[in-house]
Amino acid sequence: MSTGVPPRRARWPRPLLAGALAVAALTAAPSAGGAPAEADADAGTTPAAVADTARTETPVSSASPVAGITETQVSLRIPLPAAAGSHPARCDRLAYLRYRSSDGPSKSADADRVLVAQPGILEGAGAFDSVARNTVRAAADRGEHIEFWALDRRSNCLEDNAGIATGSVSRAVGYYYGGRQIDGRAFDGFLTSDQVGWLGEVGLEQTVRDQYDLLTAELPDQRLRKEKVLCGGHSLGGVLTGVFSTWDFDGNSATTADAGFNQCAGYFALDTTIAVDLDDLNGGSGSLDGDLLPRGTVPETGLGYTVVQAGLRSGVLPRFLALPAVINPEIMNLLAISGLAARTAPAAQSTLQSALPANENIETTTRTMFSKNAAVFLSGKPTIRDFRLTNEALLGAFMDDNSAPLSFIQTSVGLFDGGRLADKDFPVSNDVQGSPALFGTELKAIPDEPGGPLYTWRDFDRVGAPDDPVHRSADGTPFTTAAKEVSDIGELARSLSEQPLDFTEDYFPTKLVTDLSLVDDARIARHMAHPEGPTARPVITFVAGDGILADRVPADKNPVVLPGYQHLDVLTAAPVQNDGSRERIATLLSAFGKRP
């Protein structure tokens, strides 16, 4: 039964909320239009016409080494409400990647369990590829047949993956930058905020409604959902799962069959927690929203919600998160192109540095990601174009925890090899402790011989081998050790570029962030009628031992701490680790929720 008490304000760890709202603030600019006029504040509350779900399921071929897994892309027609305004017809569909045992039942209702995963911020369904395969395989090895559904948020309908889908780096670059057509179609360019006014209506309510509508369409029996479905997610996906668990979907809090928590038999959290109030992730240090939205004005007058929503509708606030560099649609797409190059020709010298245009966005991003120190960043010399790197080394430069400067995109996939390395002291020196939640905890390294040898990549399972010569010149200590490396760079490249639904999310809705910072506004809180939701079902929580939440999840949540893992490693970790053991998330998650 609902207590009728609205949930407390959602409190985020600083790197997640501060970063997201800072992006929104920095990119705010007047827009010429595209937003629906005077749309109702409760747009999206009417249930989608689930009866009108034209459904497709398409096989997905994969070069994954994990055997015995059948993957399909499922798409359902579940239209947006009319109040969302004008939008592309393709955005009236929801999609997910379905992973199951090849020798298991073909019907999801006959599976032993179905795991349904919400992606994190700036993530798409493809990010779950490795953890999904590993988990389904681990269950099959014990004689159980489970499914893993990786959800794709509705905003991903805006992406154009035609270039990546060719499987050719030259064709992809030609499509996105050279005016080259694919199947008679040319790339229309990366979208701007004023082109997606409808996205200003896609926030928390639409996101949890989408999950509910998809679940009820695919598994119509509510009792079966309550018995077999495990709900969870990565990073932001854990927050969304917590909110989902509290939501009242039929508008009558006295009836609970529709309540979010009654669609799930349990919850799983991948470097996050299942909760609405996330103050515990700050170690009880208090809410960040008081720094940005003064406490009292939002819950008491509703001014915060009204002003923010007006900003989204007018275009004063951007409809999706983007910065002039590092975080924007072009760079998210560039990660996929880098993954494609590393997948198709891992040991070949990269030509992307010369093939990509020297526009301000790409140049600023590569200087941010690949500068030895502040002096190099400011002068722009040498640039990444001055180094000879294999395709794998280029991808590692962008995403490895010993190179990438921002923690939320870091994985533990190995280290540079083939030439002299130096300490990477930008944006934070190796000798100065920066913010672990923002920059990570590992020593950073960078190639130090422009125009010199071809820098290769030493994969995670070759770090610490007898032929591994890579150490800091200052004191001879290693930049990394085998215990700190958990993900295969080849599999990371495959997940980035092989999946029909992206690893990254180019157009993450700003409204989803602002709604989460305003959950105690009556227009949101009235739907969160079941505050018991996050604790109504069993929970399993995984925490990356070197990630952004390390040492910040309270012990009473009984987290499974994963040594050496970074924030993305909980999704990308190899099935067999350097100590010869099976990957722990796959082992424990595949057994979670098993009926006696």
XYZ file of C-alpha atoms in Angstrom:
596
model
C 0.000 0.000 0.000
C 1.131 3.514 -0.698
C 1.856 5.692 2.312
C 0.974 8.808 0.348
C 4.278 10.392 1.412
C 6.181 11.863 -1.539
C 9.770 10.659 -1.929
C 12.650 12.867 -0.885
C 14.613 14.979 -3.313
C 16.873 12.954 -5.574
C 20.460 13.779 -4.653
C 23.210 13.028 -7.061
C 26.956 12.521 -6.687
C 28.701 15.696 -7.771
C 30.196 14.464 -11.047
C 26.810 13.303 -12.339
C 24.476 16.164 -11.430
C 26.981 19.010 -11.494
C 28.401 17.899 -14.793
C 25.019 17.439 -16.408
C 23.598 20.766 -15.239
C 26.841 22.545 -16.092
C 26.590 21.194 -19.613
C 23.020 22.468 -19.826
C 24.023 25.904 -18.551
C 27.098 26.262 -20.741
C 25.253 25.316 -23.896
C 22.160 27.420 -23.270
C 21.402 29.673 -26.226
C 18.278 31.262 -27.695
C 16.573 29.083 -30.258
C 14.447 29.970 -33.232
C 11.812 27.388 -32.403
C 10.865 23.769 -32.736
C 9.149 23.491 -29.343
C 5.426 22.878 -29.133
C 3.547 25.972 -28.005
C 1.973 25.863 -24.560
C 2.311 22.099 -24.208
C 0.767 20.745 -21.024
C 3.127 20.334 -18.073
C 2.038 16.717 -17.741
C 2.727 15.735 -21.331
C 3.188 12.000 -21.555
C 0.865 10.965 -18.720
C -1.616 9.284 -21.046
C -0.588 5.642 -21.573
C 0.654 4.891 -25.062
C -1.602 2.915 -27.363
C -0.007 -0.389 -26.459
C -2.594 -2.252 -28.525
C -1.120 -0.646 -31.648
C 2.387 -2.074 -31.269
C 3.654 -3.174 -34.658
C 6.574 -5.331 -33.564
C 9.705 -6.375 -35.415
C 12.547 -8.615 -34.279
C 15.716 -8.709 -36.355
C 18.686 -11.086 -35.885
C 22.006 -9.445 -35.032
C 25.224 -11.131 -36.136
C 28.264 -10.703 -33.931
C 31.938 -11.606 -33.793
C 31.782 -11.941 -30.001
C 33.888 -14.806 -28.638
C 31.136 -15.658 -26.130
C 29.420 -18.662 -27.694
C 25.829 -19.821 -27.533
C 24.141 -16.402 -27.411
C 21.362 -15.293 -29.747
C 21.001 -11.538 -30.123
C 18.126 -9.725 -31.782
C 17.020 -6.122 -32.130
C 13.400 -5.675 -31.097
C 11.399 -2.627 -32.164
C 7.849 -1.756 -31.146
C 5.569 1.037 -32.260
C 4.644 2.877 -29.054
C 3.888 6.461 -30.120
C 4.758 9.593 -28.235
C 1.762 11.539 -26.907
C 0.458 14.333 -29.119
C 1.534 16.906 -26.529
C 5.183 16.144 -27.323
C 4.776 18.055 -30.555
C 6.095 17.429 -34.039
C 8.756 14.709 -34.217
C 10.133 12.171 -36.715
C 7.930 9.120 -37.292
C 10.803 6.825 -36.307
C 10.681 8.313 -32.816
C 7.274 6.690 -32.299
C 9.108 3.413 -31.815
C 10.959 1.929 -28.841
C 13.810 -0.532 -29.252
C 15.969 -2.870 -27.226
C 18.649 -5.511 -27.723
C 17.521 -8.961 -26.625
C 20.136 -11.515 -25.569
C 19.180 -15.124 -24.798
C 20.614 -18.638 -24.748
C 20.672 -20.112 -28.240
C 19.450 -23.449 -26.893
C 16.878 -21.890 -24.560
C 13.204 -21.063 -25.087
C 12.341 -18.706 -27.921
C 9.572 -16.994 -25.921
C 10.667 -14.525 -23.267
C 7.800 -15.581 -21.002
C 9.332 -19.067 -20.841
C 12.767 -17.858 -19.711
C 13.839 -18.454 -16.121
C 14.372 -14.709 -15.639
C 14.436 -11.555 -17.764
C 16.901 -8.789 -16.853
C 15.856 -5.345 -18.119
C 18.581 -2.679 -18.078
C 18.365 1.126 -18.312
C 21.517 2.771 -19.731
C 23.466 5.518 -18.014
C 23.908 9.100 -19.102
C 25.186 9.425 -22.704
C 24.800 5.645 -23.149
C 22.781 3.509 -25.520
C 21.749 -0.126 -25.496
C 24.977 -1.279 -27.150
C 26.951 -0.407 -24.015
C 25.522 -3.516 -22.313
C 26.751 -5.942 -24.977
C 29.571 -7.606 -23.025
C 27.867 -7.804 -19.627
C 24.699 -9.123 -21.293
C 26.526 -11.894 -23.154
C 28.662 -12.835 -20.155
C 25.656 -13.002 -17.830
C 23.437 -15.055 -20.148
C 26.362 -17.426 -20.804
C 27.091 -17.871 -17.084
C 23.460 -18.825 -16.445
C 23.427 -21.254 -19.371
C 26.524 -22.979 -18.018
C 24.499 -23.731 -14.879
C 21.577 -25.082 -16.904
C 19.408 -21.950 -16.703
C 18.047 -19.855 -19.539
C 17.787 -16.153 -18.794
C 17.369 -13.147 -21.057
C 19.003 -9.731 -20.914
C 17.182 -6.774 -22.457
C 19.316 -3.667 -23.048
C 16.946 -0.726 -23.436
C 17.519 2.152 -25.836
C 16.101 5.512 -24.793
C 13.658 7.134 -27.189
C 16.060 10.007 -27.966
C 18.381 7.565 -29.737
C 15.922 7.607 -32.633
C 17.691 10.822 -33.672
C 21.020 9.159 -34.427
C 22.199 8.357 -37.925
C 24.346 5.229 -37.708
C 24.389 4.496 -41.437
C 28.087 5.283 -41.789
C 29.149 3.047 -38.907
C 26.856 0.269 -40.126
C 28.830 -0.054 -43.381
C 31.690 -1.650 -41.440
C 34.136 0.510 -43.397
C 36.068 3.354 -41.808
C 36.644 5.109 -45.129
C 32.955 4.906 -46.043
C 31.953 6.108 -42.575
C 34.295 9.104 -42.726
C 33.156 9.836 -46.274
C 29.520 9.710 -45.214
C 29.830 11.938 -42.147
C 32.420 14.365 -43.523
C 32.810 13.974 -47.268
C 29.295 14.193 -48.639
C 29.363 10.547 -49.673
C 25.984 8.832 -49.913
C 24.982 5.445 -48.569
C 22.052 3.706 -50.279
C 21.188 6.991 -51.940
C 21.077 8.934 -48.684
C 23.381 11.742 -47.563
C 24.190 12.680 -43.976
C 22.125 15.686 -42.897
C 24.617 16.820 -40.268
C 24.613 16.662 -36.499
C 21.436 18.100 -35.047
C 21.188 21.333 -33.097
C 18.909 22.071 -30.175
C 16.478 24.147 -32.218
C 15.866 21.168 -34.515
C 14.554 18.929 -31.722
C 12.036 21.023 -29.822
C 9.988 17.930 -29.003
C 12.917 16.561 -26.986
C 12.206 19.282 -24.418
C 9.095 17.252 -23.517
C 10.924 13.942 -23.058
C 11.939 13.696 -19.439
C 11.506 11.478 -16.423
C 7.820 10.758 -16.913
C 8.167 9.735 -20.547
C 11.246 7.627 -19.811
C 9.677 5.498 -17.072
C 6.413 5.338 -19.035
C 8.356 3.993 -22.017
C 9.829 1.216 -19.895
C 6.419 0.318 -18.490
C 4.734 0.315 -21.893
C 7.476 -1.827 -23.383
C 7.284 -4.342 -20.531
C 3.513 -4.621 -20.674
C 3.603 -5.011 -24.455
C 6.248 -7.737 -24.388
C 5.112 -9.527 -21.206
C 1.379 -8.809 -20.806
C 0.937 -10.970 -17.676
C 1.633 -8.722 -14.669
C 2.038 -11.698 -12.354
C 4.731 -13.088 -14.638
C 6.547 -9.735 -14.679
C 6.493 -9.604 -10.887
C 7.844 -13.135 -10.736
C 10.519 -13.121 -13.458
C 11.608 -9.585 -14.423
C 14.691 -8.083 -12.776
C 14.914 -4.307 -13.264
C 18.164 -2.379 -13.118
C 20.714 -0.305 -14.912
C 24.100 1.355 -15.043
C 24.925 4.745 -13.503
C 21.937 6.996 -14.241
C 20.037 3.803 -15.056
C 20.038 2.894 -11.376
C 18.392 6.219 -10.529
C 15.806 5.683 -13.248
C 15.095 2.216 -11.879
C 14.575 3.666 -8.412
C 12.126 6.235 -9.774
C 10.408 3.576 -11.888
C 9.835 1.501 -8.767
C 7.906 4.364 -7.111
C 5.794 5.305 -10.129
C 2.022 4.975 -10.252
C 1.148 4.198 -13.867
C -2.655 4.158 -13.787
C -3.225 7.412 -11.884
C -4.804 5.619 -8.923
C -2.401 5.087 -6.034
C -4.882 2.770 -4.312
C -4.300 0.130 -6.985
C -0.829 -1.342 -6.995
C -0.738 -3.942 -9.768
C 0.474 -1.122 -12.049
C 3.023 0.241 -9.557
C 6.598 0.155 -10.823
C 7.840 -2.143 -8.073
C 5.174 -4.684 -9.004
C 6.688 -5.051 -12.462
C 9.944 -6.365 -10.993
C 11.010 -9.390 -8.950
C 14.271 -7.674 -7.963
C 16.688 -4.887 -8.817
C 20.313 -4.799 -9.972
C 22.649 -1.791 -9.837
C 25.804 -1.496 -11.966
C 28.059 1.139 -10.388
C 25.035 2.942 -8.980
C 22.319 2.311 -6.413
C 18.597 1.643 -6.657
C 17.298 4.661 -4.791
C 15.522 7.956 -5.303
C 17.496 9.830 -2.659
C 21.163 9.365 -3.568
C 22.675 11.455 -0.800
C 24.412 8.288 0.389
C 26.612 8.423 -2.717
C 28.027 11.697 -1.374
C 28.792 10.050 1.926
C 25.984 12.026 3.523
C 27.627 15.309 2.545
C 24.413 16.938 1.440
C 22.571 17.649 -1.748
C 24.207 19.402 -4.636
C 20.952 20.876 -5.852
C 21.104 23.466 -3.084
C 24.097 24.931 -4.903
C 22.152 25.361 -8.135
C 18.451 25.517 -7.261
C 17.984 27.119 -3.829
C 16.209 24.793 -1.440
C 12.688 25.960 -0.692
C 11.921 27.667 -3.988
C 11.448 24.447 -5.902
C 9.181 22.401 -3.602
C 7.222 25.300 -2.125
C 6.449 27.476 -5.140
C 7.150 25.228 -8.094
C 9.169 28.067 -9.604
C 12.087 25.833 -10.489
C 10.063 23.429 -12.598
C 8.097 26.181 -14.281
C 11.169 28.207 -15.198
C 13.177 25.198 -16.368
C 10.345 23.858 -18.481
C 9.772 27.275 -20.026
C 13.478 27.413 -20.844
C 13.345 24.025 -22.552
C 10.261 24.916 -24.566
C 11.582 28.281 -25.681
C 15.049 26.969 -26.466
C 16.798 29.162 -23.890
C 17.883 25.863 -22.330
C 19.288 23.298 -24.771
C 17.109 20.263 -25.379
C 20.077 17.862 -25.194
C 23.378 17.901 -23.331
C 26.381 19.129 -25.288
C 29.624 21.021 -24.746
C 31.806 22.719 -27.368
C 34.216 19.766 -26.994
C 34.425 16.227 -25.526
C 30.659 15.887 -24.896
C 28.538 16.473 -27.984
C 26.957 14.411 -30.787
C 29.938 14.646 -33.133
C 32.368 13.350 -30.505
C 30.040 10.547 -29.400
C 29.892 9.496 -33.044
C 33.671 9.802 -33.327
C 34.069 7.228 -30.531
C 32.048 4.804 -32.633
C 34.237 5.495 -35.686
C 37.351 4.918 -33.553
C 35.844 1.651 -32.349
C 35.150 0.634 -35.936
C 38.771 1.270 -36.929
C 40.078 -0.664 -33.917
C 37.715 -3.555 -34.677
C 38.450 -3.898 -38.393
C 42.215 -3.152 -38.419
C 43.465 -3.134 -34.807
C 47.215 -3.225 -35.528
C 47.196 -0.939 -38.568
C 48.479 2.611 -38.286
C 45.521 4.905 -37.732
C 44.602 7.253 -40.547
C 41.773 8.931 -38.643
C 43.999 11.773 -37.482
C 44.543 12.835 -41.075
C 41.136 11.793 -42.436
C 39.012 13.768 -39.988
C 38.506 17.483 -40.527
C 40.462 19.931 -38.376
C 37.337 21.653 -37.116
C 37.285 23.444 -33.783
C 35.275 20.729 -32.028
C 37.575 17.865 -33.006
C 40.762 19.876 -32.457
C 39.717 21.063 -28.984
C 38.605 17.583 -28.010
C 41.821 15.885 -29.105
C 43.897 18.548 -27.352
C 41.886 17.947 -24.169
C 42.260 14.186 -24.455
C 45.863 14.005 -25.709
C 47.940 16.794 -24.181
C 51.011 15.929 -22.148
C 50.664 19.011 -19.948
C 49.030 22.442 -19.817
C 51.730 23.995 -21.994
C 51.020 21.511 -24.793
C 47.277 22.079 -24.452
C 47.684 25.848 -24.729
C 50.168 25.775 -27.603
C 48.516 22.928 -29.463
C 51.921 21.370 -30.220
C 52.481 18.526 -30.632
C 48.987 17.364 -31.586
C 47.674 13.835 -31.794
C 48.192 14.115 -35.562
C 51.960 14.236 -34.966
C 52.061 10.708 -33.481
C 51.985 7.328 -35.189
C 49.348 5.239 -33.423
C 47.645 1.987 -34.260
C 43.866 2.029 -34.351
C 43.752 0.250 -31.004
C 46.173 2.761 -29.481
C 44.000 5.624 -30.691
C 40.912 4.092 -29.072
C 42.885 3.463 -25.889
C 43.976 7.106 -25.837
C 40.317 8.146 -25.795
C 38.926 5.612 -23.296
C 41.577 3.877 -21.172
C 41.849 4.829 -17.500
C 45.587 5.443 -17.870
C 44.977 8.000 -20.614
C 41.423 9.398 -20.759
C 41.157 12.441 -18.472
C 37.480 12.068 -17.495
C 36.412 9.230 -15.211
C 32.967 8.591 -16.639
C 34.389 7.341 -19.983
C 37.258 5.304 -18.532
C 37.784 1.579 -19.014
C 40.703 -0.630 -17.946
C 41.802 -2.022 -21.305
C 45.615 -2.010 -21.088
C 48.296 0.545 -21.964
C 50.316 2.066 -24.798
C 53.305 0.081 -26.053
C 55.994 0.351 -28.731
C 57.670 3.588 -27.696
C 58.700 5.881 -24.865
C 55.911 7.087 -22.572
C 55.750 10.114 -20.316
C 53.550 11.166 -17.424
C 50.356 12.754 -18.706
C 49.949 15.754 -16.423
C 46.889 17.321 -17.997
C 44.328 18.246 -16.823
C 45.733 17.043 -13.472
C 49.337 16.119 -12.674
C 50.120 12.533 -11.719
C 51.823 13.971 -8.650
C 48.754 15.908 -7.541
C 45.590 14.245 -6.293
C 42.707 15.640 -8.307
C 39.058 14.727 -7.895
C 38.858 10.928 -8.249
C 35.181 11.223 -9.132
C 36.012 13.526 -12.047
C 39.461 12.489 -13.257
C 39.801 8.934 -11.950
C 42.407 7.412 -9.691
C 45.005 5.919 -12.032
C 48.364 7.266 -13.224
C 48.119 8.741 -16.703
C 50.575 8.024 -19.525
C 51.050 9.475 -22.998
C 53.304 8.717 -25.996
C 56.369 10.952 -25.913
C 57.938 10.581 -29.371
C 56.043 12.581 -32.013
C 56.980 11.441 -35.512
C 58.733 8.450 -33.960
C 57.854 4.776 -33.592
C 54.458 3.258 -34.233
C 52.751 3.147 -30.849
C 50.811 -0.083 -30.379
C 48.447 -1.257 -27.651
C 49.178 -3.764 -24.904
C 45.828 -5.416 -24.147
C 44.559 -5.975 -20.613
C 45.786 -9.597 -20.436
C 49.338 -8.716 -21.501
C 49.973 -6.071 -18.860
C 52.626 -7.325 -16.461
C 53.903 -9.990 -18.865
C 57.673 -10.612 -19.011
C 57.983 -8.466 -22.130
C 56.129 -5.521 -20.574
C 58.658 -2.677 -20.298
C 56.273 0.173 -19.591
C 57.154 2.098 -16.427
C 57.313 5.692 -15.288
C 60.685 7.213 -16.083
C 60.652 9.240 -12.869
C 60.872 6.343 -10.427
C 60.480 3.127 -12.404
C 57.064 2.254 -11.023
C 54.554 0.779 -13.483
C 51.757 2.937 -14.806
C 49.448 -0.022 -14.249
C 49.395 -3.678 -13.184
C 47.527 -6.797 -14.273
C 45.236 -6.470 -11.245
C 44.085 -3.072 -12.513
C 43.162 -4.260 -16.027
C 39.829 -5.996 -16.631
C 38.464 -5.225 -20.134
C 39.539 -6.386 -23.604
C 40.099 -3.486 -25.994
C 38.995 -5.622 -28.922
C 35.649 -6.270 -27.272
C 35.291 -2.590 -26.401
C 35.876 -1.744 -30.070
C 33.312 -4.346 -31.121
C 30.654 -3.051 -28.733
C 31.250 0.522 -29.895
C 30.858 -0.233 -33.584
C 29.136 -3.559 -34.213
C 25.801 -3.060 -32.458
C 22.744 -1.773 -34.366
C 21.851 0.319 -31.302
C 24.734 2.568 -30.247
C 27.064 2.208 -27.280
C 26.922 5.984 -26.927
C 23.967 8.365 -26.835
C 24.349 11.405 -29.037
C 21.277 13.362 -27.925
C 20.756 12.885 -24.192
C 17.608 14.845 -23.152
C 18.322 17.748 -20.814
C 14.809 17.395 -19.380
C 15.708 14.009 -17.950
C 18.424 15.674 -15.850
C 16.351 18.665 -14.790
C 13.388 16.484 -13.846
C 15.606 14.360 -11.623
C 16.796 17.493 -9.840
C 13.172 18.520 -9.265
C 11.492 15.265 -8.259
C 9.776 16.800 -5.236
C 7.885 19.255 -7.423
C 4.216 18.242 -7.241
C 3.980 17.744 -11.005
C 6.518 14.930 -10.741
C 6.093 13.750 -7.156
C 2.392 12.993 -7.534
C 3.295 10.124 -9.866
C 5.860 8.758 -7.383
C 3.129 7.469 -5.127
C 4.935 4.376 -3.871
C 8.028 5.469 -1.919
C 8.456 1.912 -0.661
C 9.380 0.895 -4.205
C 13.214 0.911 -4.016
C 13.215 -1.380 -0.971
C 10.206 -3.517 -1.925
C 12.320 -6.082 -3.770
C 15.725 -7.760 -3.288
C 18.673 -5.758 -4.639
C 22.162 -6.644 -5.826
C 24.592 -3.721 -6.072
C 27.926 -3.764 -7.909
C 30.494 -1.001 -7.375
C 33.604 -0.385 -9.487
C 36.476 -0.457 -7.007
C 38.390 2.306 -8.832
C 35.334 4.085 -10.243
C 33.451 7.272 -9.464
C 31.497 5.694 -6.594
C 34.360 3.857 -4.925
C 34.057 4.094 -1.110
C 30.872 6.157 -1.442
C 28.186 3.452 -1.367
C 27.215 2.688 2.245
C 28.056 -0.733 3.623
C 24.426 -1.347 4.535
C 23.666 -1.680 0.818
C 25.996 -4.713 0.823
C 27.764 -3.686 -2.378
C 29.854 -6.157 -4.334
C 33.076 -4.166 -4.782
C 35.033 -5.028 -7.922
C 38.779 -4.253 -7.532
C 40.408 -2.604 -10.540
C 37.116 -1.795 -12.279
C 36.314 1.660 -13.625
C 32.841 3.115 -14.231
C 32.455 1.521 -17.690
C 34.211 -1.738 -16.801
C 31.055 -2.993 -15.102
C 29.663 -3.150 -18.664
C 32.760 -4.107 -20.665
C 34.768 -6.495 -18.433
C 36.154 -9.600 -20.140
C 34.489 -12.951 -19.378
C 37.744 -14.343 -17.975
C 39.860 -12.074 -15.809
C 43.647 -11.860 -15.438
C 43.628 -14.116 -12.390
C 41.862 -16.813 -14.401
C 38.521 -16.360 -12.645
C 35.166 -15.848 -14.296
C 33.976 -12.247 -14.373
C 32.165 -11.611 -11.073
C 29.203 -9.578 -12.294
C 28.277 -12.339 -14.747
C 28.652 -14.997 -12.059
C 26.599 -13.225 -9.387
C 24.050 -11.437 -11.555
C 23.212 -14.599 -13.505
C 22.312 -16.307 -10.214
C 20.478 -13.351 -8.666
C 16.733 -13.817 -8.317
C 16.909 -17.561 -8.865
C 13.864 -19.225 -7.418
C 14.423 -21.976 -4.836
